[in-house]
Amino acid sequence: MVVATYNAAGLRARLPGVLDWLAENEPDVLGIQETKVVDDIFPMAEFEELGYSVVVNGQKSWNGVALLARGPITSLRRGFQDDLFPEDARIITGEVNGVTIINTYVPNGTALGTDKFEYKLRWLERFAKYLGDNFRPDQPLIWMGDINIAPTDNDVFDPKRHWGKVGFHPDEISRLEKIVNWGLVDLFRMHTEGPGNYTYWEFTIPGSVQRNLGWRIDHIYATKPVAEACIRSWIDKDARSAERPSDHTYVLAKIDI
DNA sequence: ATGGTTGAATGTCAA
């Protein structure tokens, strides 16, 4: 099966492009982040007409995640499902074809020294606990989404300039490493080394796409049983140049199961 | 360089 992740930065603005992309690429699973739409008016029917099951965890104006799959989505969980943590719409979990899929929109962090940066760190710690409490590293599991962290020098343009800034800060990276060390493999990095492979190019930098001034902050991770079956993972950079694009693009992985 | 652009909502925040 082919799984994909996409930060839409407002799904209603992106809807025609996402529908075209789905029809062309036909992934079995798509995790969408930053849908920015409440569940009542989520464009369910448009995706269902393409043959997808749709589950959503949305809120007004900000955040919001959705999970699409060809075939049924079972064992649905919205949020962390407890009262231990502030509940905004950043995580949705479902099971597709025997594989647990967790789709997350990790907090951006905004700026060092702010409550939002501390929230990002706490959210990552909460996610580590969610994994450990609910799942095992020997079961088939995929964690995908906008992780909002560049893990290494190769994952951001001009790493010397950006080191220690939001998105490339040691406190974020250490928390991500703790999550990954639970038993996950970065599927893109399993197949491709080196700099210049990005998933996000800022709107506010003129010519960022053409100059490839980007970040690899959208990731697909998997437990060993899935990673061993992953035969390819790639970034669809062309979609970042489509009409009315998001500032992110699609990341995909093909898994031989 | 503390700007720049975009979406959701329609003033202004978040990214």
CSV table of C-alpha atoms (C1' of nucleotides) in Angstrom, one decimal:
chain,number,residue,atom,x,y,z
A,1,MET,CA,0.0,0.0,0.0
A,2,VAL,CA,1.0,3.6,-0.5
A,3,VAL,CA,0.6,6.0,2.4
A,4,ALA,CA,0.9,9.8,2.2
A,5,THR,CA,0.9,12.9,4.4
A,6,TYR,CA,0.0,16.5,3.6
A,7,ASN,CA,-0.2,19.8,5.5
A,8,ALA,CA,-3.0,21.5,3.6
A,9,ALA,CA,-2.8,24.9,5.4
A,10,GLY,CA,-6.6,25.3,5.1
A,11,LEU,CA,-8.2,22.3,3.4
A,12,ARG,CA,-11.2,24.2,1.9
A,13,ALA,CA,-8.8,26.5,0.0
A,14,ARG,CA,-6.8,23.5,-1.2
A,15,LEU,CA,-9.7,21.1,-2.0
A,16,PRO,CA,-9.7,21.1,-5.8
A,17,GLY,CA,-5.9,20.5,-5.8
A,18,VAL,CA,-6.1,17.7,-3.2
A,19,LEU,CA,-8.9,16.0,-5.1
A,20,ASP,CA,-6.9,16.1,-8.4
A,21,TRP,CA,-3.8,14.9,-6.6
A,22,LEU,CA,-5.7,11.9,-5.0
A,23,ALA,CA,-7.2,11.0,-8.4
A,24,GLU,CA,-3.8,11.0,-10.0
A,25,ASN,CA,-1.7,9.3,-7.2
A,26,GLU,CA,-4.3,7.0,-5.7
A,27,PRO,CA,-2.7,6.5,-2.3
A,28,ASP,CA,-4.3,4.0,0.0
A,29,VAL,CA,-4.0,6.3,3.0
A,30,LEU,CA,-3.7,10.1,3.2
A,31,GLY,CA,-3.2,12.0,6.5
A,32,ILE,CA,-4.1,15.7,6.3
A,33,GLN,CA,-3.0,18.4,8.8
A,34,GLU,CA,-4.1,22.0,9.3
A,35,THR,CA,-7.6,21.4,7.8
A,36,LYS,CA,-8.8,24.5,9.7
A,37,VAL,CA,-12.4,23.4,9.5
A,38,VAL,CA,-15.0,22.2,12.0
A,39,ASP,CA,-16.3,18.6,11.5
A,40,ASP,CA,-19.8,19.7,10.6
A,41,ILE,CA,-18.7,21.3,7.3
A,42,PHE,CA,-15.8,19.1,6.4
A,43,PRO,CA,-16.0,18.2,2.7
A,44,MET,CA,-16.7,14.5,3.3
A,45,ALA,CA,-18.7,13.8,0.2
A,46,GLU,CA,-16.0,15.0,-2.2
A,47,PHE,CA,-13.5,12.5,-0.8
A,48,GLU,CA,-16.0,9.7,-0.5
A,49,GLU,CA,-16.9,10.1,-4.2
A,50,LEU,CA,-13.2,9.2,-5.0
A,51,GLY,CA,-13.6,6.0,-2.9
A,52,TYR,CA,-12.1,7.1,0.4
A,53,SER,CA,-13.3,6.5,3.9
A,54,VAL,CA,-12.9,9.8,5.9
A,55,VAL,CA,-12.5,10.4,9.7
A,56,VAL,CA,-11.8,13.8,11.1
A,57,ASN,CA,-10.8,15.7,14.2
A,58,GLY,CA,-11.3,19.4,13.5
A,59,GLN,CA,-11.8,22.7,15.2
A,60,LYS,CA,-12.6,26.2,14.1
A,61,SER,CA,-10.0,28.3,12.3
A,62,TRP,CA,-6.9,26.4,13.4
A,63,ASN,CA,-5.3,23.0,13.5
A,64,GLY,CA,-7.5,20.1,12.5
A,65,VAL,CA,-6.5,16.6,11.2
A,66,ALA,CA,-8.2,14.1,8.9
A,67,LEU,CA,-7.4,10.5,7.9
A,68,LEU,CA,-8.5,9.1,4.5
A,69,ALA,CA,-8.2,5.5,3.4
A,70,ARG,CA,-9.4,3.2,0.6
A,71,GLY,CA,-11.3,0.7,2.7
A,72,PRO,CA,-12.5,0.9,6.3
A,73,ILE,CA,-10.9,2.8,9.1
A,74,THR,CA,-11.4,1.1,12.5
A,75,SER,CA,-10.2,1.6,16.1
A,76,LEU,CA,-10.7,5.3,15.7
A,77,ARG,CA,-9.3,7.6,18.4
A,78,ARG,CA,-9.5,11.4,18.3
A,79,GLY,CA,-7.0,13.3,20.4
A,80,PHE,CA,-5.1,11.6,23.3
A,81,GLN,CA,-8.4,10.5,24.8
A,82,ASP,CA,-7.8,11.5,28.4
A,83,ASP,CA,-7.9,14.6,30.6
A,84,LEU,CA,-4.2,14.8,31.1
A,85,PHE,CA,-3.5,17.3,28.4
A,86,PRO,CA,-5.2,20.3,26.7
A,87,GLU,CA,-7.3,18.9,23.9
A,88,ASP,CA,-6.8,20.7,20.6
A,89,ALA,CA,-7.3,19.0,17.3
A,90,ARG,CA,-3.8,17.7,16.4
A,91,ILE,CA,-4.0,14.0,16.5
A,92,ILE,CA,-6.2,11.2,15.0
A,93,THR,CA,-5.5,7.5,15.0
A,94,GLY,CA,-7.2,4.7,13.1
A,95,GLU,CA,-6.4,1.2,11.8
A,96,VAL,CA,-6.3,0.5,8.1
A,97,ASN,CA,-5.7,-3.0,6.7
A,98,GLY,CA,-4.2,-4.1,10.0
A,99,VAL,CA,-1.8,-1.2,10.3
A,100,THR,CA,-2.3,1.5,13.0
A,101,ILE,CA,-2.0,5.0,11.4
A,102,ILE,CA,-1.4,8.0,13.7
A,103,ASN,CA,-1.7,11.3,12.0
A,104,THR,CA,-0.4,14.4,13.9
A,105,TYR,CA,0.0,18.1,13.6
A,106,VAL,CA,2.7,18.8,16.1
A,107,PRO,CA,2.6,22.4,17.5
A,108,ASN,CA,4.7,24.9,15.6
A,109,GLY,CA,6.3,26.4,18.7
A,110,THR,CA,6.1,30.0,17.3
A,111,ALA,CA,9.1,31.5,19.2
A,112,LEU,CA,11.6,30.6,21.8
A,113,GLY,CA,10.8,31.7,25.3
A,114,THR,CA,7.0,31.7,24.7
A,115,ASP,CA,4.3,29.5,26.2
A,116,LYS,CA,3.8,28.1,22.7
A,117,PHE,CA,7.3,26.7,22.6
A,118,GLU,CA,6.9,25.1,26.0
A,119,TYR,CA,3.6,23.7,24.8
A,120,LYS,CA,5.3,22.1,21.8
A,121,LEU,CA,7.8,20.4,24.1
A,122,ARG,CA,5.1,19.2,26.4
A,123,TRP,CA,3.0,18.0,23.5
A,124,LEU,CA,5.9,15.9,22.2
A,125,GLU,CA,6.3,14.4,25.7
A,126,ARG,CA,2.6,13.6,25.8
A,127,PHE,CA,2.8,11.9,22.4
A,128,ALA,CA,5.7,9.7,23.6
A,129,LYS,CA,3.5,8.6,26.5
A,130,TYR,CA,0.6,8.0,24.1
A,131,LEU,CA,2.7,5.7,22.0
A,132,GLY,CA,4.1,3.8,25.0
A,133,ASP,CA,0.7,3.5,26.8
A,134,ASN,CA,-1.3,2.3,23.8
A,135,PHE,CA,1.0,0.5,21.3
A,136,ARG,CA,4.0,-1.8,21.0
A,137,PRO,CA,7.0,-1.4,18.7
A,138,ASP,CA,6.5,-4.9,17.4
A,139,GLN,CA,3.1,-4.2,16.0
A,140,PRO,CA,2.5,-2.6,12.5
A,141,LEU,CA,2.2,1.1,13.1
A,142,ILE,CA,2.8,4.3,11.1
A,143,TRP,CA,3.2,7.8,12.6
A,144,MET,CA,2.9,10.5,9.9
A,145,GLY,CA,2.3,14.2,9.8
A,146,ASP,CA,3.6,17.7,10.1
A,147,ILE,CA,6.2,17.0,12.8
A,148,ASN,CA,7.4,20.7,12.7
A,149,ILE,CA,11.0,19.6,13.5
A,150,ALA,CA,14.0,19.3,11.2
A,151,PRO,CA,16.0,16.4,12.9
A,152,THR,CA,19.4,17.0,11.3
A,153,ASP,CA,21.6,19.5,9.4
A,154,ASN,CA,20.4,17.9,6.2
A,155,ASP,CA,16.8,18.7,6.9
A,156,VAL,CA,16.9,22.5,6.7
A,157,PHE,CA,18.5,25.0,4.4
A,158,ASP,CA,21.4,26.9,5.9
A,159,PRO,CA,21.6,24.8,9.1
A,160,LYS,CA,24.3,27.0,10.7
A,161,ARG,CA,21.9,29.9,10.5
A,162,HIS,CA,18.9,28.0,11.8
A,163,TRP,CA,20.5,25.9,14.6
A,164,GLY,CA,18.8,26.7,17.9
A,165,LYS,CA,15.8,28.3,16.2
A,166,VAL,CA,12.3,27.0,16.4
A,167,GLY,CA,12.0,23.9,14.3
A,168,PHE,CA,15.7,23.1,14.6
A,169,HIS,CA,16.3,23.4,18.4
A,170,PRO,CA,18.0,20.8,20.6
A,171,ASP,CA,15.1,20.6,23.0
A,172,GLU,CA,12.7,19.7,20.2
A,173,ILE,CA,15.2,17.2,18.6
A,174,SER,CA,15.9,15.4,21.9
A,175,ARG,CA,12.1,14.9,22.4
A,176,LEU,CA,11.7,13.6,18.9
A,177,GLU,CA,14.6,11.3,19.3
A,178,LYS,CA,13.0,9.9,22.4
A,179,ILE,CA,9.9,9.1,20.4
A,180,VAL,CA,11.8,7.6,17.6
A,181,ASN,CA,13.9,5.5,20.0
A,182,TRP,CA,10.7,3.8,21.2
A,183,GLY,CA,11.0,1.8,17.9
A,184,LEU,CA,10.4,3.9,14.8
A,185,VAL,CA,12.2,4.3,11.5
A,186,ASP,CA,12.1,7.5,9.3
A,187,LEU,CA,11.0,5.9,6.1
A,188,PHE,CA,12.2,8.7,3.8
A,189,ARG,CA,15.7,8.6,5.4
A,190,MET,CA,15.7,4.8,5.1
A,191,HIS,CA,16.0,5.3,1.3
A,192,THR,CA,17.5,8.8,0.7
A,193,GLU,CA,20.5,10.5,2.3
A,194,GLY,CA,21.8,14.0,1.9
A,195,PRO,CA,20.7,17.7,2.0
A,196,GLY,CA,18.1,19.4,-0.2
A,197,ASN,CA,15.2,17.1,0.3
A,198,TYR,CA,12.5,19.3,1.8
A,199,THR,CA,8.7,19.2,2.4
A,200,TYR,CA,8.0,22.8,3.3
A,201,TRP,CA,9.0,26.1,1.7
A,202,GLU,CA,7.9,29.3,3.4
A,203,PHE,CA,5.5,31.6,1.6
A,204,THR,CA,7.3,34.6,3.0
A,205,ILE,CA,10.7,34.0,1.4
A,206,PRO,CA,10.6,35.1,-2.3
A,207,GLY,CA,11.3,32.3,-4.6
A,208,SER,CA,11.8,29.8,-1.8
A,209,VAL,CA,10.6,26.8,-3.9
A,210,GLN,CA,12.7,27.7,-7.0
A,211,ARG,CA,15.8,28.4,-4.7
A,212,ASN,CA,15.0,25.3,-2.6
A,213,LEU,CA,15.1,27.2,0.7
A,214,GLY,CA,13.1,24.6,2.6
A,215,TRP,CA,12.7,22.3,5.6
A,216,ARG,CA,12.0,18.6,5.8
A,217,ILE,CA,9.5,18.7,8.7
A,218,ASP,CA,6.8,16.4,7.3
A,219,HIS,CA,7.7,12.8,8.1
A,220,ILE,CA,6.5,9.2,7.9
A,221,TYR,CA,7.8,6.9,10.6
A,222,ALA,CA,7.0,3.2,11.0
A,223,THR,CA,7.7,0.4,13.4
A,224,LYS,CA,10.1,-2.4,12.3
A,225,PRO,CA,7.4,-4.7,10.8
A,226,VAL,CA,6.3,-1.9,8.4
A,227,ALA,CA,9.7,-0.4,7.8
A,228,GLU,CA,11.1,-3.8,6.7
A,229,ALA,CA,8.3,-3.8,4.0
A,230,CYS,CA,8.9,-0.2,2.9
A,231,ILE,CA,10.3,-0.4,-0.6
A,232,ARG,CA,10.3,3.3,-1.5
A,233,SER,CA,9.6,6.8,0.1
A,234,TRP,CA,9.6,10.1,-1.7
A,235,ILE,CA,8.6,13.8,-1.7
A,236,ASP,CA,6.3,15.1,-4.4
A,237,LYS,CA,7.9,18.5,-4.8
A,238,ASP,CA,6.0,19.3,-8.0
A,239,ALA,CA,2.8,19.6,-6.1
A,240,ARG,CA,4.3,22.6,-4.2
A,241,SER,CA,4.2,24.5,-7.5
A,242,ALA,CA,0.6,23.6,-8.4
A,243,GLU,CA,-2.1,26.3,-8.5
A,244,ARG,CA,-2.8,27.9,-5.1
A,245,PRO,CA,-0.5,25.5,-3.2
A,246,SER,CA,0.0,24.9,0.5
A,247,ASP,CA,3.4,25.9,1.8
A,248,HIS,CA,4.0,22.1,2.4
A,249,THR,CA,3.9,19.3,0.0
A,250,TYR,CA,3.1,15.6,0.0
A,251,VAL,CA,5.4,12.9,1.4
A,252,LEU,CA,4.7,9.3,0.4
A,253,ALA,CA,5.8,5.8,1.2
A,254,LYS,CA,5.2,2.5,-0.6
A,255,ILE,CA,4.9,-0.5,1.7
A,256,ASP,CA,4.7,-4.1,0.4
A,257,ILE,CA,1.8,-5.2,2.6
B,1,DA,C1',16.7,41.8,7.8
B,2,DT,C1',11.7,41.0,13.1
B,3,DG,C1',10.0,41.7,7.0
B,4,DG,C1',7.5,38.7,3.8
B,5,DT,C1',2.4,35.7,2.3
B,6,DT,C1',-1.6,32.9,3.2
B,7,DG,C1',-6.1,31.0,5.3
B,8,DA,C1',-10.0,31.6,8.1
B,9,DA,C1',-13.0,34.9,9.1
B,10,DT,C1',-14.1,39.7,8.4
B,11,DG,C1',-10.3,41.7,13.0
B,12,DT,C1',-6.4,39.7,13.7
B,13,DC,C1',-4.1,35.6,14.9
B,14,DA,C1',-1.2,31.6,13.6
B,15,DA,C1',2.1,29.8,10.8
